[in-house]
Amino acid sequence: MEMHQNITFRDSLIHGTGGFATRDIAAGSQVVEYVGRKIGKQESLRQCELENPYIFTLDDEFDLDGNVDWNPARLLNHSCAPNCEAQEEAGRIWIVALRDIRAGEELTFNYNYDLTDYREHPCRCGAANCVGYILAEEFFPELQERG
Ligand SMILES: C[S@@+](CC[C@H](N)C(=O)[O-])C[C@H]1O[C@@H](n2cnc3c(N)ncnc32)[C@H](O)[C@@H]1O
Ligand SMILES: [Zn+2]
């Protein structure tokens, strides 16, 4: 059975394909699980060198390679003003609504990239506060200082 009735996937103005809410979603709801292959840091590094954009940090020992067709959450785009965030719960990653979301809105989360090579990841999220690069919110002030 299709387990993602609250999301549909179609062309996004941000990039390529994105995930969109098919119905209103309440703040705090688990929208979709971010699933994938559980991999060690060495394999994770290898995947990052191969520019696999679907690597997700799980903990100090393991990462998740979400580059599998059974992970629909891989299609969610990044935004500087996201309506969802990734949360870890009991060793699983969930995409959780940060606020009430209306049917039809694109579902986004912050990819939480660090400042390494940030210029290689321009952001086209379209948010009023877009900082221009795909970057974790904690680095926004540093980027703004750099001008
Ligand atoms: C995990 S995929 C997301 C799904 C993607 N839209 C697709 O069609 O495959 C991640 C890639 O999507 C693109 N992307 C996601 N959010 C973006 C954003 N806010 N601005 C520009 N590109 C974005 C980047 O190329 C990134 O490497
Ligand atoms: Zn942005």
mmCIF file with all atom_site columns, C-alpha atoms and ligand atoms in Angstrom:
data_model
loop_
_atom_site.group_PDB
_atom_site.id
_atom_site.type_symbol
_atom_site.label_atom_id
_atom_site.label_alt_id
_atom_site.label_comp_id
_atom_site.label_asym_id
_atom_site.label_entity_id
_atom_site.label_seq_id
_atom_site.pdbx_PDB_ins_code
_atom_site.Cartn_x
_atom_site.Cartn_y
_atom_site.Cartn_z
_atom_site.occupancy
_atom_site.B_iso_or_equiv
_atom_site.pdbx_formal_charge
_atom_site.auth_seq_id
_atom_site.auth_comp_id
_atom_site.auth_asym_id
_atom_site.auth_atom_id
_atom_site.pdbx_PDB_model_num
ATOM   1   C  CA  . MET A 1 1   ? 0.000  0.000  0.000   1.00 0.00 ? 1   MET A CA  1
ATOM   2   C  CA  . GLU A 1 2   ? 1.233  3.526  -0.788  1.00 0.00 ? 2   GLU A CA  1
ATOM   3   C  CA  . MET A 1 3   ? 2.196  5.025  2.576   1.00 0.00 ? 3   MET A CA  1
ATOM   4   C  CA  . HIS A 1 4   ? 2.547  8.643  1.501   1.00 0.00 ? 4   HIS A CA  1
ATOM   5   C  CA  . GLN A 1 5   ? -0.998 9.772  0.809   1.00 0.00 ? 5   GLN A CA  1
ATOM   6   C  CA  . ASN A 1 6   ? -0.229 13.172 2.357   1.00 0.00 ? 6   ASN A CA  1
ATOM   7   C  CA  . ILE A 1 7   ? 2.392  13.953 -0.341  1.00 0.00 ? 7   ILE A CA  1
ATOM   8   C  CA  . THR A 1 8   ? 2.360  14.122 -4.097  1.00 0.00 ? 8   THR A CA  1
ATOM   9   C  CA  . PHE A 1 9   ? 5.442  14.614 -6.261  1.00 0.00 ? 9   PHE A CA  1
ATOM   10  C  CA  . ARG A 1 10  ? 5.557  17.002 -9.202  1.00 0.00 ? 10  ARG A CA  1
ATOM   11  C  CA  . ASP A 1 11  ? 7.582  19.777 -10.822 1.00 0.00 ? 11  ASP A CA  1
ATOM   12  C  CA  . SER A 1 12  ? 8.814  22.384 -8.348  1.00 0.00 ? 12  SER A CA  1
ATOM   13  C  CA  . LEU A 1 13  ? 9.664  26.048 -8.919  1.00 0.00 ? 13  LEU A CA  1
ATOM   14  C  CA  . ILE A 1 14  ? 12.632 25.524 -6.565  1.00 0.00 ? 14  ILE A CA  1
ATOM   15  C  CA  . HIS A 1 15  ? 14.278 22.636 -8.415  1.00 0.00 ? 15  HIS A CA  1
ATOM   16  C  CA  . GLY A 1 16  ? 13.307 19.569 -10.445 1.00 0.00 ? 16  GLY A CA  1
ATOM   17  C  CA  . THR A 1 17  ? 10.745 17.474 -8.659  1.00 0.00 ? 17  THR A CA  1
ATOM   18  C  CA  . GLY A 1 18  ? 9.439  18.424 -5.213  1.00 0.00 ? 18  GLY A CA  1
ATOM   19  C  CA  . GLY A 1 19  ? 6.965  17.048 -2.677  1.00 0.00 ? 19  GLY A CA  1
ATOM   20  C  CA  . PHE A 1 20  ? 3.656  18.824 -2.137  1.00 0.00 ? 20  PHE A CA  1
ATOM   21  C  CA  . ALA A 1 21  ? 1.033  18.428 0.585   1.00 0.00 ? 21  ALA A CA  1
ATOM   22  C  CA  . THR A 1 22  ? -2.131 16.796 -0.719  1.00 0.00 ? 22  THR A CA  1
ATOM   23  C  CA  . ARG A 1 23  ? -4.053 17.846 2.393   1.00 0.00 ? 23  ARG A CA  1
ATOM   24  C  CA  . ASP A 1 24  ? -3.717 20.209 5.336   1.00 0.00 ? 24  ASP A CA  1
ATOM   25  C  CA  . ILE A 1 25  ? -1.015 19.006 7.728   1.00 0.00 ? 25  ILE A CA  1
ATOM   26  C  CA  . ALA A 1 26  ? -0.929 20.075 11.382  1.00 0.00 ? 26  ALA A CA  1
ATOM   27  C  CA  . ALA A 1 27  ? 2.229  21.503 12.996  1.00 0.00 ? 27  ALA A CA  1
ATOM   28  C  CA  . GLY A 1 28  ? 4.231  18.739 14.656  1.00 0.00 ? 28  GLY A CA  1
ATOM   29  C  CA  . SER A 1 29  ? 2.963  15.939 12.380  1.00 0.00 ? 29  SER A CA  1
ATOM   30  C  CA  . GLN A 1 30  ? 5.374  13.358 11.039  1.00 0.00 ? 30  GLN A CA  1
ATOM   31  C  CA  . VAL A 1 31  ? 4.932  13.906 7.308   1.00 0.00 ? 31  VAL A CA  1
ATOM   32  C  CA  . VAL A 1 32  ? 7.177  11.195 5.891   1.00 0.00 ? 32  VAL A CA  1
ATOM   33  C  CA  . GLU A 1 33  ? 10.069 9.072  7.089   1.00 0.00 ? 33  GLU A CA  1
ATOM   34  C  CA  . TYR A 1 34  ? 13.507 9.653  5.525   1.00 0.00 ? 34  TYR A CA  1
ATOM   35  C  CA  . VAL A 1 35  ? 14.600 6.087  4.821   1.00 0.00 ? 35  VAL A CA  1
ATOM   36  C  CA  . GLY A 1 36  ? 17.619 4.614  3.097   1.00 0.00 ? 36  GLY A CA  1
ATOM   37  C  CA  . ARG A 1 37  ? 20.703 2.434  3.409   1.00 0.00 ? 37  ARG A CA  1
ATOM   38  C  CA  . LYS A 1 38  ? 22.411 2.693  6.797   1.00 0.00 ? 38  LYS A CA  1
ATOM   39  C  CA  . ILE A 1 39  ? 26.097 3.257  6.046   1.00 0.00 ? 39  ILE A CA  1
ATOM   40  C  CA  . GLY A 1 40  ? 29.278 3.853  8.066   1.00 0.00 ? 40  GLY A CA  1
ATOM   41  C  CA  . LYS A 1 41  ? 31.203 7.127  7.935   1.00 0.00 ? 41  LYS A CA  1
ATOM   42  C  CA  . GLN A 1 42  ? 33.816 5.718  5.536   1.00 0.00 ? 42  GLN A CA  1
ATOM   43  C  CA  . GLU A 1 43  ? 31.207 4.721  2.966   1.00 0.00 ? 43  GLU A CA  1
ATOM   44  C  CA  . SER A 1 44  ? 29.436 8.020  3.641   1.00 0.00 ? 44  SER A CA  1
ATOM   45  C  CA  . LEU A 1 45  ? 32.612 9.965  2.830   1.00 0.00 ? 45  LEU A CA  1
ATOM   46  C  CA  . ARG A 1 46  ? 32.977 7.945  -0.363  1.00 0.00 ? 46  ARG A CA  1
ATOM   47  C  CA  . GLN A 1 47  ? 29.391 8.747  -1.335  1.00 0.00 ? 47  GLN A CA  1
ATOM   48  C  CA  . CYS A 1 48  ? 29.935 12.448 -0.588  1.00 0.00 ? 48  CYS A CA  1
ATOM   49  C  CA  . GLU A 1 49  ? 33.039 12.407 -2.803  1.00 0.00 ? 49  GLU A CA  1
ATOM   50  C  CA  . LEU A 1 50  ? 30.818 10.907 -5.504  1.00 0.00 ? 50  LEU A CA  1
ATOM   51  C  CA  . GLU A 1 51  ? 28.564 13.951 -4.902  1.00 0.00 ? 51  GLU A CA  1
ATOM   52  C  CA  . ASN A 1 52  ? 25.655 11.844 -3.738  1.00 0.00 ? 52  ASN A CA  1
ATOM   53  C  CA  . PRO A 1 53  ? 23.272 14.577 -2.473  1.00 0.00 ? 53  PRO A CA  1
ATOM   54  C  CA  . TYR A 1 54  ? 21.079 12.188 -0.490  1.00 0.00 ? 54  TYR A CA  1
ATOM   55  C  CA  . ILE A 1 55  ? 23.385 11.502 2.455   1.00 0.00 ? 55  ILE A CA  1
ATOM   56  C  CA  . PHE A 1 56  ? 21.798 12.230 5.797   1.00 0.00 ? 56  PHE A CA  1
ATOM   57  C  CA  . THR A 1 57  ? 23.649 12.341 9.104   1.00 0.00 ? 57  THR A CA  1
ATOM   58  C  CA  . LEU A 1 58  ? 22.215 9.820  11.561  1.00 0.00 ? 58  LEU A CA  1
ATOM   59  C  CA  . ASP A 1 59  ? 24.676 9.871  14.459  1.00 0.00 ? 59  ASP A CA  1
ATOM   60  C  CA  . ASP A 1 60  ? 28.430 9.819  15.141  1.00 0.00 ? 60  ASP A CA  1
ATOM   61  C  CA  . GLU A 1 61  ? 28.771 6.336  13.674  1.00 0.00 ? 61  GLU A CA  1
ATOM   62  C  CA  . PHE A 1 62  ? 26.225 6.007  10.890  1.00 0.00 ? 62  PHE A CA  1
ATOM   63  C  CA  . ASP A 1 63  ? 24.689 7.985  8.064   1.00 0.00 ? 63  ASP A CA  1
ATOM   64  C  CA  . LEU A 1 64  ? 21.735 7.244  5.867   1.00 0.00 ? 64  LEU A CA  1
ATOM   65  C  CA  . ASP A 1 65  ? 22.073 7.047  2.094   1.00 0.00 ? 65  ASP A CA  1
ATOM   66  C  CA  . GLY A 1 66  ? 18.628 8.083  0.929   1.00 0.00 ? 66  GLY A CA  1
ATOM   67  C  CA  . ASN A 1 67  ? 19.479 7.581  -2.730  1.00 0.00 ? 67  ASN A CA  1
ATOM   68  C  CA  . VAL A 1 68  ? 17.080 4.669  -3.114  1.00 0.00 ? 68  VAL A CA  1
ATOM   69  C  CA  . ASP A 1 69  ? 13.802 4.639  -5.005  1.00 0.00 ? 69  ASP A CA  1
ATOM   70  C  CA  . TRP A 1 70  ? 11.956 3.496  -1.894  1.00 0.00 ? 70  TRP A CA  1
ATOM   71  C  CA  . ASN A 1 71  ? 12.760 6.834  -0.197  1.00 0.00 ? 71  ASN A CA  1
ATOM   72  C  CA  . PRO A 1 72  ? 10.257 9.383  -1.517  1.00 0.00 ? 72  PRO A CA  1
ATOM   73  C  CA  . ALA A 1 73  ? 11.523 11.946 1.037   1.00 0.00 ? 73  ALA A CA  1
ATOM   74  C  CA  . ARG A 1 74  ? 14.681 12.263 -1.104  1.00 0.00 ? 74  ARG A CA  1
ATOM   75  C  CA  . LEU A 1 75  ? 12.662 14.444 -3.455  1.00 0.00 ? 75  LEU A CA  1
ATOM   76  C  CA  . LEU A 1 76  ? 11.920 17.159 -0.884  1.00 0.00 ? 76  LEU A CA  1
ATOM   77  C  CA  . ASN A 1 77  ? 13.731 20.390 -1.692  1.00 0.00 ? 77  ASN A CA  1
ATOM   78  C  CA  . HIS A 1 78  ? 15.678 22.655 0.660   1.00 0.00 ? 78  HIS A CA  1
ATOM   79  C  CA  . SER A 1 79  ? 14.381 26.061 1.753   1.00 0.00 ? 79  SER A CA  1
ATOM   80  C  CA  . CYS A 1 80  ? 15.826 28.880 3.857   1.00 0.00 ? 80  CYS A CA  1
ATOM   81  C  CA  . ALA A 1 81  ? 12.295 29.277 5.290   1.00 0.00 ? 81  ALA A CA  1
ATOM   82  C  CA  . PRO A 1 82  ? 11.230 25.644 5.481   1.00 0.00 ? 82  PRO A CA  1
ATOM   83  C  CA  . ASN A 1 83  ? 7.844  24.378 6.621   1.00 0.00 ? 83  ASN A CA  1
ATOM   84  C  CA  . CYS A 1 84  ? 9.317  21.069 7.827   1.00 0.00 ? 84  CYS A CA  1
ATOM   85  C  CA  . GLU A 1 85  ? 12.448 19.871 9.561   1.00 0.00 ? 85  GLU A CA  1
ATOM   86  C  CA  . ALA A 1 86  ? 14.220 16.546 9.841   1.00 0.00 ? 86  ALA A CA  1
ATOM   87  C  CA  . GLN A 1 87  ? 14.057 15.077 13.330  1.00 0.00 ? 87  GLN A CA  1
ATOM   88  C  CA  . GLU A 1 88  ? 15.656 11.957 14.714  1.00 0.00 ? 88  GLU A CA  1
ATOM   89  C  CA  . GLU A 1 89  ? 13.470 9.738  16.855  1.00 0.00 ? 89  GLU A CA  1
ATOM   90  C  CA  . ALA A 1 90  ? 14.703 6.421  18.191  1.00 0.00 ? 90  ALA A CA  1
ATOM   91  C  CA  . GLY A 1 91  ? 17.263 6.028  15.403  1.00 0.00 ? 91  GLY A CA  1
ATOM   92  C  CA  . ARG A 1 92  ? 14.820 6.959  12.636  1.00 0.00 ? 92  ARG A CA  1
ATOM   93  C  CA  . ILE A 1 93  ? 14.643 10.228 10.713  1.00 0.00 ? 93  ILE A CA  1
ATOM   94  C  CA  . TRP A 1 94  ? 11.271 11.876 10.202  1.00 0.00 ? 94  TRP A CA  1
ATOM   95  C  CA  . ILE A 1 95  ? 10.313 14.936 8.210   1.00 0.00 ? 95  ILE A CA  1
ATOM   96  C  CA  . VAL A 1 96  ? 8.112  16.839 10.680  1.00 0.00 ? 96  VAL A CA  1
ATOM   97  C  CA  . ALA A 1 97  ? 5.859  19.845 9.998   1.00 0.00 ? 97  ALA A CA  1
ATOM   98  C  CA  . LEU A 1 98  ? 7.214  22.996 11.699  1.00 0.00 ? 98  LEU A CA  1
ATOM   99  C  CA  . ARG A 1 99  ? 3.902  24.805 11.303  1.00 0.00 ? 99  ARG A CA  1
ATOM   100 C  CA  . ASP A 1 100 ? 0.431  24.177 9.959   1.00 0.00 ? 100 ASP A CA  1
ATOM   101 C  CA  . ILE A 1 101 ? 0.786  23.462 6.230   1.00 0.00 ? 101 ILE A CA  1
ATOM   102 C  CA  . ARG A 1 102 ? -1.995 23.976 3.699   1.00 0.00 ? 102 ARG A CA  1
ATOM   103 C  CA  . ALA A 1 103 ? -2.831 21.469 0.964   1.00 0.00 ? 103 ALA A CA  1
ATOM   104 C  CA  . GLY A 1 104 ? -0.852 22.382 -2.168  1.00 0.00 ? 104 GLY A CA  1
ATOM   105 C  CA  . GLU A 1 105 ? 2.160  23.900 -0.385  1.00 0.00 ? 105 GLU A CA  1
ATOM   106 C  CA  . GLU A 1 106 ? 5.574  22.543 -1.303  1.00 0.00 ? 106 GLU A CA  1
ATOM   107 C  CA  . LEU A 1 107 ? 7.109  20.604 1.583   1.00 0.00 ? 107 LEU A CA  1
ATOM   108 C  CA  . THR A 1 108 ? 10.655 21.750 2.330   1.00 0.00 ? 108 THR A CA  1
ATOM   109 C  CA  . PHE A 1 109 ? 13.254 21.344 5.010   1.00 0.00 ? 109 PHE A CA  1
ATOM   110 C  CA  . ASN A 1 110 ? 16.681 22.821 5.670   1.00 0.00 ? 110 ASN A CA  1
ATOM   111 C  CA  . TYR A 1 111 ? 19.325 20.371 4.427   1.00 0.00 ? 111 TYR A CA  1
ATOM   112 C  CA  . ASN A 1 112 ? 21.614 21.643 7.216   1.00 0.00 ? 112 ASN A CA  1
ATOM   113 C  CA  . TYR A 1 113 ? 24.710 21.804 5.029   1.00 0.00 ? 113 TYR A CA  1
ATOM   114 C  CA  . ASP A 1 114 ? 27.772 23.369 6.662   1.00 0.00 ? 114 ASP A CA  1
ATOM   115 C  CA  . LEU A 1 115 ? 29.983 26.120 5.213   1.00 0.00 ? 115 LEU A CA  1
ATOM   116 C  CA  . THR A 1 116 ? 32.291 23.713 3.360   1.00 0.00 ? 116 THR A CA  1
ATOM   117 C  CA  . ASP A 1 117 ? 32.101 24.580 -0.340  1.00 0.00 ? 117 ASP A CA  1
ATOM   118 C  CA  . TYR A 1 118 ? 28.811 26.407 0.237   1.00 0.00 ? 118 TYR A CA  1
ATOM   119 C  CA  . ARG A 1 119 ? 29.300 28.359 -2.999  1.00 0.00 ? 119 ARG A CA  1
ATOM   120 C  CA  . GLU A 1 120 ? 28.808 25.100 -4.887  1.00 0.00 ? 120 GLU A CA  1
ATOM   121 C  CA  . HIS A 1 121 ? 25.262 24.892 -3.556  1.00 0.00 ? 121 HIS A CA  1
ATOM   122 C  CA  . PRO A 1 122 ? 23.316 27.985 -4.621  1.00 0.00 ? 122 PRO A CA  1
ATOM   123 C  CA  . CYS A 1 123 ? 19.803 28.154 -3.199  1.00 0.00 ? 123 CYS A CA  1
ATOM   124 C  CA  . ARG A 1 124 ? 16.794 29.028 -5.327  1.00 0.00 ? 124 ARG A CA  1
ATOM   125 C  CA  . CYS A 1 125 ? 14.138 28.524 -2.652  1.00 0.00 ? 125 CYS A CA  1
ATOM   126 C  CA  . GLY A 1 126 ? 12.538 31.895 -3.391  1.00 0.00 ? 126 GLY A CA  1
ATOM   127 C  CA  . ALA A 1 127 ? 11.967 32.720 0.298   1.00 0.00 ? 127 ALA A CA  1
ATOM   128 C  CA  . ALA A 1 128 ? 12.100 36.415 1.234   1.00 0.00 ? 128 ALA A CA  1
ATOM   129 C  CA  . ASN A 1 129 ? 14.963 35.610 3.614   1.00 0.00 ? 129 ASN A CA  1
ATOM   130 C  CA  . CYS A 1 130 ? 16.822 33.295 1.192   1.00 0.00 ? 130 CYS A CA  1
ATOM   131 C  CA  . VAL A 1 131 ? 20.537 33.554 1.966   1.00 0.00 ? 131 VAL A CA  1
ATOM   132 C  CA  . GLY A 1 132 ? 21.486 32.454 -1.549  1.00 0.00 ? 132 GLY A CA  1
ATOM   133 C  CA  . TYR A 1 133 ? 23.088 29.140 -0.600  1.00 0.00 ? 133 TYR A CA  1
ATOM   134 C  CA  . ILE A 1 134 ? 21.924 25.805 0.780   1.00 0.00 ? 134 ILE A CA  1
ATOM   135 C  CA  . LEU A 1 135 ? 23.119 26.167 4.352   1.00 0.00 ? 135 LEU A CA  1
ATOM   136 C  CA  . ALA A 1 136 ? 22.129 25.340 7.925   1.00 0.00 ? 136 ALA A CA  1
ATOM   137 C  CA  . GLU A 1 137 ? 20.390 28.215 9.682   1.00 0.00 ? 137 GLU A CA  1
ATOM   138 C  CA  . GLU A 1 138 ? 23.127 28.379 12.325  1.00 0.00 ? 138 GLU A CA  1
ATOM   139 C  CA  . PHE A 1 139 ? 25.520 29.660 9.620   1.00 0.00 ? 139 PHE A CA  1
ATOM   140 C  CA  . PHE A 1 140 ? 23.218 32.381 8.252   1.00 0.00 ? 140 PHE A CA  1
ATOM   141 C  CA  . PRO A 1 141 ? 24.795 35.171 10.390  1.00 0.00 ? 141 PRO A CA  1
ATOM   142 C  CA  . GLU A 1 142 ? 28.322 34.165 9.325   1.00 0.00 ? 142 GLU A CA  1
ATOM   143 C  CA  . LEU A 1 143 ? 27.324 34.232 5.662   1.00 0.00 ? 143 LEU A CA  1
ATOM   144 C  CA  . GLN A 1 144 ? 25.661 37.630 6.029   1.00 0.00 ? 144 GLN A CA  1
ATOM   145 C  CA  . GLU A 1 145 ? 28.832 38.988 7.706   1.00 0.00 ? 145 GLU A CA  1
ATOM   146 C  CA  . ARG A 1 146 ? 30.904 37.709 4.783   1.00 0.00 ? 146 ARG A CA  1
ATOM   147 C  CA  . GLY A 1 147 ? 28.628 39.767 2.491   1.00 0.00 ? 147 GLY A CA  1
HETATM 148 C  C1  . LIG B 2 .   ? 17.750 15.531 -2.604  1.00 0.00 ? 1   LIG B C1  1
HETATM 149 S  S1  . LIG B 2 .   ? 17.526 16.271 -4.165  1.00 0.00 ? 1   LIG B S1  1
HETATM 150 C  C2  . LIG B 2 .   ? 15.912 17.004 -4.091  1.00 0.00 ? 1   LIG B C2  1
HETATM 151 C  C3  . LIG B 2 .   ? 15.015 16.601 -5.216  1.00 0.00 ? 1   LIG B C3  1
HETATM 152 C  C4  . LIG B 2 .   ? 15.327 17.330 -6.512  1.00 0.00 ? 1   LIG B C4  1
HETATM 153 N  N1  . LIG B 2 .   ? 14.455 18.487 -6.656  1.00 0.00 ? 1   LIG B N1  1
HETATM 154 C  C5  . LIG B 2 .   ? 15.185 16.405 -7.679  1.00 0.00 ? 1   LIG B C5  1
HETATM 155 O  O1  . LIG B 2 .   ? 14.363 16.648 -8.586  1.00 0.00 ? 1   LIG B O1  1
HETATM 156 O  O2  . LIG B 2 .   ? 15.911 15.395 -7.710  1.00 0.00 ? 1   LIG B O2  1
HETATM 157 C  C6  . LIG B 2 .   ? 18.694 17.500 -3.809  1.00 0.00 ? 1   LIG B C6  1
HETATM 158 C  C7  . LIG B 2 .   ? 19.071 18.365 -4.968  1.00 0.00 ? 1   LIG B C7  1
HETATM 159 O  O3  . LIG B 2 .   ? 17.983 19.201 -5.336  1.00 0.00 ? 1   LIG B O3  1
HETATM 160 C  C8  . LIG B 2 .   ? 18.443 20.506 -5.636  1.00 0.00 ? 1   LIG B C8  1
HETATM 161 N  N2  . LIG B 2 .   ? 17.839 21.456 -4.686  1.00 0.00 ? 1   LIG B N2  1
HETATM 162 C  C9  . LIG B 2 .   ? 17.116 21.167 -3.593  1.00 0.00 ? 1   LIG B C9  1
HETATM 163 N  N3  . LIG B 2 .   ? 16.738 22.283 -2.960  1.00 0.00 ? 1   LIG B N3  1
HETATM 164 C  C10 . LIG B 2 .   ? 17.233 23.321 -3.679  1.00 0.00 ? 1   LIG B C10 1
HETATM 165 C  C11 . LIG B 2 .   ? 17.210 24.730 -3.526  1.00 0.00 ? 1   LIG B C11 1
HETATM 166 N  N4  . LIG B 2 .   ? 16.583 25.295 -2.510  1.00 0.00 ? 1   LIG B N4  1
HETATM 167 N  N5  . LIG B 2 .   ? 17.823 25.474 -4.457  1.00 0.00 ? 1   LIG B N5  1
HETATM 168 C  C12 . LIG B 2 .   ? 18.473 24.914 -5.510  1.00 0.00 ? 1   LIG B C12 1
HETATM 169 N  N6  . LIG B 2 .   ? 18.540 23.586 -5.720  1.00 0.00 ? 1   LIG B N6  1
HETATM 170 C  C13 . LIG B 2 .   ? 17.927 22.796 -4.805  1.00 0.00 ? 1   LIG B C13 1
HETATM 171 C  C14 . LIG B 2 .   ? 19.943 20.479 -5.538  1.00 0.00 ? 1   LIG B C14 1
HETATM 172 O  O4  . LIG B 2 .   ? 20.453 20.201 -6.806  1.00 0.00 ? 1   LIG B O4  1
HETATM 173 C  C15 . LIG B 2 .   ? 20.188 19.321 -4.604  1.00 0.00 ? 1   LIG B C15 1
HETATM 174 O  O5  . LIG B 2 .   ? 21.442 18.728 -4.825  1.00 0.00 ? 1   LIG B O5  1
HETATM 175 ZN ZN  . ZN  B 3 .   ? 17.062 29.810 0.019   1.00 0.00 ? 2   ZN  B ZN  1
#
